[in-house]
Coordinates of C-alpha atoms and ligand atoms in Angstrom, one line a residue:
M1 CA -14.7 -18.8 -5.7
P2 CA -12.3 -15.7 -5.5
I3 CA -10.1 -14.6 -2.6
L4 CA -11.6 -13.4 0.8
V5 CA -10.2 -10.4 2.5
Q6 CA -11.1 -10.0 6.0
K7 CA -10.1 -7.1 8.7
F8 CA -10.7 -6.9 12.0
G9 CA -10.3 -3.6 14.3
G10 CA -8.8 -2.8 17.6
S11 CA -11.6 -3.6 19.4
S12 CA -11.9 -7.3 17.9
M13 CA -8.3 -7.6 18.9
A14 CA -8.6 -6.4 22.0
D15 CA -6.8 -8.8 24.6
V16 CA -5.8 -12.5 24.1
A17 CA -9.4 -14.2 24.3
C18 CA -10.5 -11.9 21.5
I19 CA -7.2 -12.6 19.2
Q20 CA -8.5 -16.6 20.2
N21 CA -11.6 -15.5 19.0
V22 CA -10.7 -13.9 15.7
A23 CA -8.5 -17.1 14.8
R24 CA -11.9 -19.3 15.6
R25 CA -13.6 -16.7 13.2
V26 CA -11.0 -17.3 11.0
A27 CA -10.3 -20.7 10.6
A28 CA -14.3 -20.9 9.3
S29 CA -13.8 -18.6 6.8
K30 CA -11.1 -20.6 5.7
K31 CA -12.9 -23.5 4.6
D32 CA -15.2 -21.3 2.5
S33 CA -12.2 -19.9 0.6
P34 CA -10.5 -22.3 -0.8
Q35 CA -8.5 -19.5 -3.1
G36 CA -7.2 -17.7 -0.2
L37 CA -7.7 -15.7 2.8
V38 CA -6.1 -13.0 3.9
V39 CA -6.7 -11.1 6.8
V40 CA -5.9 -7.5 8.1
V41 CA -5.6 -6.8 11.4
S42 CA -5.3 -3.3 13.6
A43 CA -3.0 -3.0 17.0
M44 CA -4.8 -4.5 20.1
G45 CA -7.4 -2.2 21.7
K46 CA -6.4 1.3 22.7
T47 CA -2.5 0.9 21.7
T48 CA -2.0 3.3 19.2
D49 CA -3.5 5.7 21.5
K50 CA -1.4 4.6 24.0
L51 CA 2.0 5.2 22.0
V52 CA 0.7 8.4 20.4
G53 CA 0.1 9.9 24.2
M54 CA 4.1 8.9 25.2
A55 CA 5.6 9.9 22.3
R56 CA 3.6 13.4 23.2
E57 CA 5.0 13.0 26.6
I58 CA 8.3 13.1 25.2
A59 CA 8.0 15.7 22.2
S60 CA 5.2 18.2 21.6
Q61 CA 5.6 18.1 17.7
P62 CA 7.4 14.5 17.5
H63 CA 9.2 14.1 14.3
G64 CA 6.7 12.1 11.7
R65 CA 9.6 9.7 10.5
E66 CA 9.8 8.4 14.1
M67 CA 5.8 8.7 15.0
D68 CA 5.4 6.1 11.8
M69 CA 8.2 3.9 13.1
L70 CA 6.5 3.8 16.6
L71 CA 2.7 3.4 15.4
A72 CA 3.5 0.5 12.8
T73 CA 4.7 -1.5 16.0
G74 CA 1.1 -2.0 16.9
E75 CA -0.2 -3.9 14.0
Q76 CA 2.9 -5.9 14.4
V77 CA 2.3 -7.7 17.4
S78 CA -1.3 -8.3 16.2
I79 CA -0.2 -9.9 13.0
A80 CA 2.0 -12.3 15.2
L81 CA -0.1 -13.2 18.1
L82 CA -2.8 -13.6 15.4
C83 CA -1.1 -16.2 13.5
M84 CA 0.5 -18.0 16.8
A85 CA -4.0 -18.5 17.7
L86 CA -3.8 -19.6 13.9
H87 CA -0.9 -22.2 14.0
E88 CA -2.8 -23.2 17.6
L89 CA -6.1 -24.5 15.5
G90 CA -3.9 -26.5 13.1
L91 CA -3.7 -24.0 10.3
K92 CA -1.1 -22.7 8.1
A93 CA -0.7 -18.7 8.5
V94 CA 2.4 -16.5 7.9
S95 CA 2.0 -13.0 9.2
M96 CA 3.3 -9.9 6.8
T97 CA 4.2 -6.5 7.6
G98 CA 2.8 -3.7 5.2
A99 CA 6.3 -3.4 3.7
Q100 CA 6.6 -7.7 3.5
A101 CA 2.4 -7.4 1.9
G102 CA 3.9 -4.9 -0.6
I103 CA 1.8 -2.3 0.3
I104 CA 3.7 0.6 -1.5
T105 CA 2.8 4.5 -0.2
E106 CA 3.5 7.8 -1.4
N107 CA 6.4 9.3 0.6
R108 CA 4.6 11.5 3.5
H109 CA 4.2 10.5 7.0
N110 CA 1.2 10.0 9.2
K111 CA -1.0 10.1 6.6
A112 CA 0.5 8.3 3.5
K113 CA -1.7 7.8 0.3
I114 CA -1.4 4.0 -1.2
I115 CA 0.2 4.2 -4.6
N116 CA 0.8 0.6 -5.2
I117 CA 0.3 -2.5 -4.0
D118 CA 2.8 -5.3 -5.4
T119 CA 0.6 -8.7 -4.6
E120 CA 3.2 -11.3 -5.6
A121 CA 4.3 -12.0 -2.4
I122 CA 1.0 -12.8 -0.9
Q123 CA 0.2 -14.7 -3.9
K124 CA 3.1 -17.1 -3.2
H125 CA 1.8 -18.0 0.0
L126 CA -1.6 -18.4 -1.0
A127 CA -0.7 -20.5 -3.8
E128 CA 0.8 -22.5 -0.9
D129 CA -2.7 -22.8 0.9
C130 CA -1.2 -20.4 3.8
I131 CA -3.6 -17.7 5.5
V132 CA -2.2 -14.7 5.0
V133 CA -2.3 -12.4 8.0
V134 CA -1.2 -8.5 7.2
A135 CA -0.5 -5.6 9.3
G136 CA -3.0 -2.7 8.9
F137 CA -2.3 0.8 8.7
Q138 CA 1.1 0.7 7.5
G139 CA 3.3 0.8 4.2
V140 CA 6.2 2.0 2.8
T141 CA 7.8 4.4 0.3
P142 CA 10.0 3.5 -2.9
D143 CA 13.0 3.9 -0.5
Q144 CA 11.9 2.0 2.4
Q145 CA 10.9 4.3 4.8
I146 CA 7.9 2.9 7.1
T147 CA 4.8 5.1 6.6
T148 CA 1.2 5.0 7.8
L149 CA -2.1 5.7 6.6
G150 CA -4.1 7.8 9.4
R151 CA -5.8 7.3 12.0
G152 CA -8.1 4.5 11.4
G153 CA -6.3 3.2 8.3
S154 CA -6.4 -0.3 8.6
D155 CA -9.9 -0.2 6.6
T156 CA -8.1 1.3 3.9
T157 CA -5.5 -2.2 3.5
A158 CA -8.0 -3.9 3.9
V159 CA -9.9 -2.6 0.6
A160 CA -6.9 -1.6 -0.8
L161 CA -5.9 -5.3 -0.8
A162 CA -9.2 -6.4 -1.9
G163 CA -8.9 -4.3 -4.4
A164 CA -5.8 -5.3 -5.6
L165 CA -6.6 -9.3 -5.3
D166 CA -9.5 -8.8 -7.5
A167 CA -11.4 -9.9 -4.0
A168 CA -15.4 -10.2 -4.6
V169 CA -15.9 -8.8 -0.8
C170 CA -14.1 -7.0 2.0
E171 CA -15.4 -8.0 4.8
I172 CA -14.7 -5.3 7.8
Y173 CA -15.0 -6.9 11.4
T174 CA -16.0 -4.5 13.8
D175 CA -17.8 -3.7 17.7
V176 CA -20.6 -2.8 15.9
D177 CA -23.3 -5.0 14.3
G178 CA -23.1 -2.7 10.8
V179 CA -23.0 0.9 9.5
Y180 CA -26.0 2.6 11.9
T181 CA -28.4 5.4 11.3
T182 CA -25.9 7.1 13.6
D183 CA -23.5 6.2 16.1
P184 CA -25.4 3.6 18.4
N185 CA -23.0 4.1 20.9
V186 CA -24.5 7.7 21.3
V187 CA -27.9 7.9 20.0
P188 CA -29.8 4.2 21.1
E189 CA -32.2 4.5 18.7
A190 CA -29.9 4.3 16.0
H191 CA -30.6 1.4 13.6
K192 CA -28.8 -0.9 11.2
L193 CA -28.7 0.2 7.5
A194 CA -29.0 -3.2 5.4
E195 CA -27.1 -1.6 2.8
I196 CA -25.5 2.2 1.7
S197 CA -24.5 3.8 -1.1
Y198 CA -20.6 4.6 -1.6
E199 CA -21.5 8.4 -2.3
E200 CA -23.6 7.9 1.3
M201 CA -20.7 6.1 3.0
L202 CA -18.2 8.5 1.8
E203 CA -20.0 11.6 3.2
L204 CA -20.8 9.7 6.5
A205 CA -17.0 8.9 6.9
H206 CA -15.2 12.2 6.1
L207 CA -17.9 14.1 7.9
G208 CA -16.9 11.6 11.1
A209 CA -18.6 8.3 11.3
K210 CA -15.5 6.5 12.1
V211 CA -17.0 3.0 11.4
L212 CA -15.2 3.1 8.1
H213 CA -11.8 5.1 7.4
P214 CA -12.9 7.5 4.5
R215 CA -9.7 6.3 2.3
S216 CA -11.2 3.4 2.1
V217 CA -14.5 3.9 0.8
E218 CA -12.9 5.9 -1.4
C219 CA -11.1 2.6 -2.5
A220 CA -14.1 0.7 -2.6
K221 CA -16.1 3.0 -4.9
K222 CA -13.1 3.0 -7.0
Y223 CA -12.2 -0.2 -7.3
G224 CA -16.0 -1.5 -7.3
T225 CA -15.4 -3.8 -4.2
M226 CA -18.4 -4.5 -2.3
V227 CA -17.4 -4.1 1.5
H228 CA -19.3 -5.8 4.3
V229 CA -19.2 -4.5 7.4
R230 CA -20.5 -6.4 10.3
S231 CA -19.8 -7.7 14.1
S232 CA -16.8 -9.8 15.6
F233 CA -19.1 -11.0 18.3
N234 CA -21.8 -12.4 16.0
T235 CA -22.7 -13.6 12.9
N236 CA -25.5 -11.5 12.1
E237 CA -25.6 -10.2 8.4
G238 CA -24.6 -6.5 8.6
T239 CA -24.5 -3.5 5.9
Y240 CA -23.6 -4.2 2.5
V241 CA -21.6 -0.4 1.0
K242 CA -22.3 -1.0 -2.5
P243 CA -23.1 0.7 -5.9
M244 CA -26.9 1.7 -5.9
K245 CA -29.3 3.5 -7.8
D246 CA -30.8 6.6 -6.6
L247 CA -33.9 5.0 -7.2
E248 CA -33.3 2.0 -4.8
I249 CA -32.6 5.0 -2.3
H250 CA -36.5 6.1 -0.6
R251 CA -35.2 8.5 2.3
P252 CA -34.2 11.9 2.3
V253 CA -31.8 11.4 4.8
T254 CA -29.6 8.4 5.6
G255 CA -27.4 9.1 8.4
V256 CA -26.4 11.8 11.2
T257 CA -22.8 12.0 12.3
A258 CA -20.7 14.4 14.1
D259 CA -16.8 15.3 14.2
A260 CA -16.1 16.5 17.7
K261 CA -12.3 17.4 16.8
Q262 CA -13.1 20.6 15.0
A263 CA -11.9 24.3 16.2
K264 CA -12.9 27.9 14.9
V265 CA -10.3 30.6 14.2
A266 CA -12.0 33.9 13.5
I267 CA -10.1 36.7 11.6
R268 CA -11.7 40.4 13.2
H269 CA -12.1 43.2 11.2
V270 CA -9.7 42.7 7.9
P271 CA -10.0 45.6 5.5
D272 CA -12.2 44.5 2.6
R273 CA -10.3 44.3 -0.3
P274 CA -9.2 42.2 -3.3
G275 CA -6.4 38.9 -2.4
V276 CA -7.5 39.2 1.2
A277 CA -9.0 35.6 1.4
A278 CA -6.1 34.5 -0.6
Q279 CA -3.6 35.7 1.6
L280 CA -4.8 33.8 4.6
F281 CA -6.2 30.7 3.1
G282 CA -3.0 30.3 0.6
A283 CA -0.6 30.7 3.9
L284 CA -2.4 28.0 5.6
A285 CA -2.7 25.8 2.3
E286 CA 1.1 26.1 1.8
K287 CA 1.9 24.6 5.6
A288 CA -0.9 21.7 4.3
I289 CA -4.0 23.0 6.9
S290 CA -7.0 21.7 6.0
V291 CA -9.9 24.2 6.3
D292 CA -13.0 22.8 6.2
M293 CA -16.1 25.7 6.7
I294 CA -15.4 29.4 6.1
I295 CA -17.9 32.2 6.9
Q296 CA -17.2 36.0 5.9
S297 CA -19.3 38.3 7.6
V298 CA -21.1 41.6 5.8
Q299 CA -18.7 44.6 5.6
E300 CA -18.8 47.0 8.4
N301 CA -16.8 50.6 8.3
L302 CA -14.5 48.8 5.1
T303 CA -14.2 45.8 7.3
N304 CA -15.3 42.2 7.5
D305 CA -14.7 39.1 9.7
I306 CA -13.7 36.3 8.5
A307 CA -14.0 32.8 10.6
F308 CA -12.9 29.3 9.5
T309 CA -12.7 25.9 11.3
V310 CA -9.8 23.3 11.0
H311 CA -9.2 19.9 12.6
E312 CA -8.3 20.9 16.7
D313 CA -4.8 18.9 15.8
D314 CA -4.0 22.3 13.5
L315 CA -5.5 24.4 15.7
T316 CA -2.2 25.7 17.0
Q317 CA -0.3 26.2 13.7
A318 CA -3.7 27.5 12.0
I319 CA -3.4 30.6 14.9
A320 CA 0.2 31.4 14.5
I321 CA -0.1 31.4 10.7
T322 CA -3.5 33.6 11.1
Q323 CA -1.8 35.9 13.6
Q324 CA 1.2 36.2 11.0
V325 CA -1.4 37.3 8.5
A326 CA -3.6 39.7 10.4
E327 CA -0.6 41.9 11.2
K328 CA 0.4 42.1 7.4
L329 CA -3.4 43.0 6.9
G330 CA -3.6 45.2 9.6
A331 CA -6.7 42.7 10.9
R332 CA -7.6 43.9 14.4
D333 CA -6.9 40.7 16.1
V334 CA -7.4 36.6 15.9
V335 CA -9.9 34.7 17.9
Y336 CA -10.3 31.2 18.3
D337 CA -12.9 28.3 20.0
Q338 CA -11.9 25.0 20.5
D339 CA -15.2 24.3 21.9
V340 CA -17.1 23.3 18.8
A341 CA -18.5 20.5 16.7
K342 CA -19.7 19.6 13.8
V343 CA -23.4 17.6 13.5
S344 CA -24.0 16.8 9.4
I345 CA -26.8 14.5 7.7
V346 CA -26.2 12.8 5.1
G347 CA -28.5 11.6 2.5
V348 CA -28.9 11.4 -1.8
G349 CA -32.5 11.5 -1.6
M350 CA -31.8 15.2 0.1
I351 CA -31.7 16.0 -4.3
G352 CA -34.9 17.3 -5.2
T353 CA -36.2 17.4 -1.5
P354 CA -36.4 20.7 -0.5
G355 CA -36.8 21.7 2.8
I356 CA -34.3 19.6 4.4
A357 CA -32.0 22.2 5.4
A358 CA -35.1 24.6 7.3
E359 CA -36.0 20.9 9.1
M360 CA -32.8 20.5 10.7
F361 CA -32.4 24.1 11.9
E362 CA -35.9 23.9 13.0
A363 CA -34.7 20.3 15.0
L364 CA -31.5 22.0 16.5
S365 CA -33.7 25.6 17.3
H366 CA -36.6 23.1 19.0
A367 CA -33.7 21.8 21.7
R368 CA -32.6 25.5 22.1
I369 CA -28.7 24.1 20.1
N370 CA -27.4 27.4 18.9
I371 CA -25.7 27.3 14.9
Q372 CA -22.5 28.8 14.6
M373 CA -21.7 28.0 11.2
I374 CA -23.7 26.2 8.4
S375 CA -22.3 24.4 5.0
T376 CA -24.1 22.6 2.2
S377 CA -23.4 20.2 -0.8
E378 CA -25.5 18.1 -2.8
I379 CA -26.0 15.4 -0.5
K380 CA -25.4 16.8 2.9
I381 CA -26.1 19.6 5.5
S382 CA -23.8 20.7 8.3
C383 CA -23.9 23.0 11.2
V384 CA -21.3 23.9 13.7
V385 CA -22.3 23.9 17.6
A386 CA -20.9 23.7 20.8
R387 CA -19.1 20.8 21.4
S388 CA -21.1 20.2 24.7
E389 CA -24.1 19.8 22.6
V390 CA -23.4 18.4 20.4
K391 CA -24.8 14.6 21.3
Q392 CA -28.2 16.2 22.2
A393 CA -27.7 17.3 18.3
M394 CA -27.6 14.5 16.9
Q395 CA -30.1 12.8 19.1
V396 CA -32.6 15.6 18.6
I397 CA -31.8 15.7 14.6
H398 CA -31.5 11.6 14.3
N399 CA -34.8 12.3 15.9
H400 CA -36.4 13.9 13.5
F401 CA -35.5 12.3 10.2
V402 CA -34.5 8.8 11.1
L403 CA -37.3 7.1 12.5
P404 CA -36.5 3.7 14.2
E405 CA -37.1 0.3 12.6
G406 CA -40.2 -1.0 11.7
S407 CA -41.5 2.4 12.9
A408 CA -45.1 3.2 11.2
A409 CA -43.8 5.8 8.8
E410 CA -40.8 3.3 7.4
N411 CA -43.6 0.6 6.9
E412 CA -45.5 2.7 4.7
E413 CA -42.4 3.4 2.6
L414 CA -41.9 -0.3 2.1
A415 CA -45.5 -0.4 1.4
L416 CA -45.3 2.0 -1.8
L417 CA -42.6 -0.3 -3.5
Ligands
LIG501 P1 -12.6 -0.8 15.0 O1 -11.3 -0.5 15.6 O2 -12.7 -2.5 14.6 O3 -11.9 -0.3 13.5 P2 -13.9 1.6 15.1 O4 -13.7 2.3 16.4 O5 -12.9 2.5 14.3 O6 -13.8 0.0 15.3 O7 -15.2 1.6 14.8 C1 -16.3 1.5 15.2 C2 -17.4 2.7 15.9 O8 -17.8 3.4 15.0 C3 -18.5 2.1 16.7 O9 -18.1 1.6 18.2 C4 -19.3 3.2 16.8 O10 -18.9 3.9 18.1 C5 -18.7 4.0 15.6 N1 -19.5 4.7 14.8 C6 -19.7 6.0 14.7 N2 -21.2 6.0 13.6 C7 -21.2 5.1 13.2 C8 -22.2 4.3 12.4 N3 -23.2 5.5 11.6 N4 -22.8 3.2 12.6 C9 -22.0 2.3 13.2 N5 -20.8 2.5 13.9 C10 -20.6 4.1 14.3
LIG502 N1 -4.4 1.3 14.8 C1 -4.4 2.5 14.2 C2 -5.5 3.5 15.2 O1 -5.3 3.2 16.4 C3 -5.1 2.1 12.4 C4 -6.5 1.4 12.8 O2 -6.7 1.0 13.9 O3 -7.4 1.4 11.8 O4 -5.8 4.2 14.0
LIG503 MG1 -11.7 1.8 13.4

């Protein structure tokens, strides 16, 4: 039996009773994992949000290094408490910070990527039959600076450890039963997927489905690690994220997701000449602001309007940069809108199925939801809509494409197999 890696998220570790529940589940798994059990945990409940809130009360733009120093404390509380709960059950367990577990990251604060994992210290404890409890979301640079991996990053710690330890499966325990066709807390008709391909999960995660951190799916794909997303509060089978052949996928749309943390910036009446876009987006790239969708309007009086979206956290900086560029270029003005969100559909089955985009636009039009921007790739279509309409947009698009489990159409599909 290979090593097993399990990860319990903040909602599973919300209070002492939850931590004791996690300890009991870990104890049960220990019996089936004689080669070793590694458990990754997140900070308790909304701890990270509270820490971010305190930092922002003190400083509008806290220093990245100090932010990481602060946020890493949340997971440190969790590892110690879970180990104590495991000791109470008579099990051998040891807590390890990211640094102690050998998780080395690049030298970048708040969103560092893991560059290497030295598993020697973990292996030593496993050899002594200890359950190793690792703090998720954190690592250390080669020169000993504490870093964090970006919000939701404990998933990535777990999957990266599973890859490095050659674990057969990485179990992600959370507050839902698995990966659903859309967020079940927003659309009650959503249903659980038995399995999903890495490619589709990666798109869903990047487009806002927070059930898995995008980097964790990238890691899983890279190392071929099977991820099992399941609930901490029941023993139901969850969703397997794994390689799947296109032939195994019989649906044009696998999931619907949304990202409400978007903002739109527009620069108006920019002279229409070569180099304008390069100047604007070059200046944004220089400050590491990632731009998502871009629209350039048709020329009018030798000028264009260019609109683009950024993450709302980058909005203040994006406006300042765009204003500087606008002045240099002689553009008329810069406007912005924070009341926007992006709603997306994802599905490998879209390839070779014409008309999916038109159906999505039709569903939105039926609900009288205005589309402000559109972008497409082979397996996804995204639309920017007003933030106040995003939940309704998810609902109507979901109910158009993804029928409830066991519905007539889905049964028909099964009969064709
Ligand atoms: P954890 O604290 O365990 O890391 P998260 O809050 O990060 O949990 O992720 C779980 C949440 O992801 C769910 O409660 C759900 O609201 C949300 N979610 C969004 N999209 C989906 C989806 N397609 N399937 C399941 N959950 C989803
Ligand atoms: N505690 C961190 C967060 O809230 C990491 C995680 O939960 O995955 O973002
Ligand atoms: Mg999470």
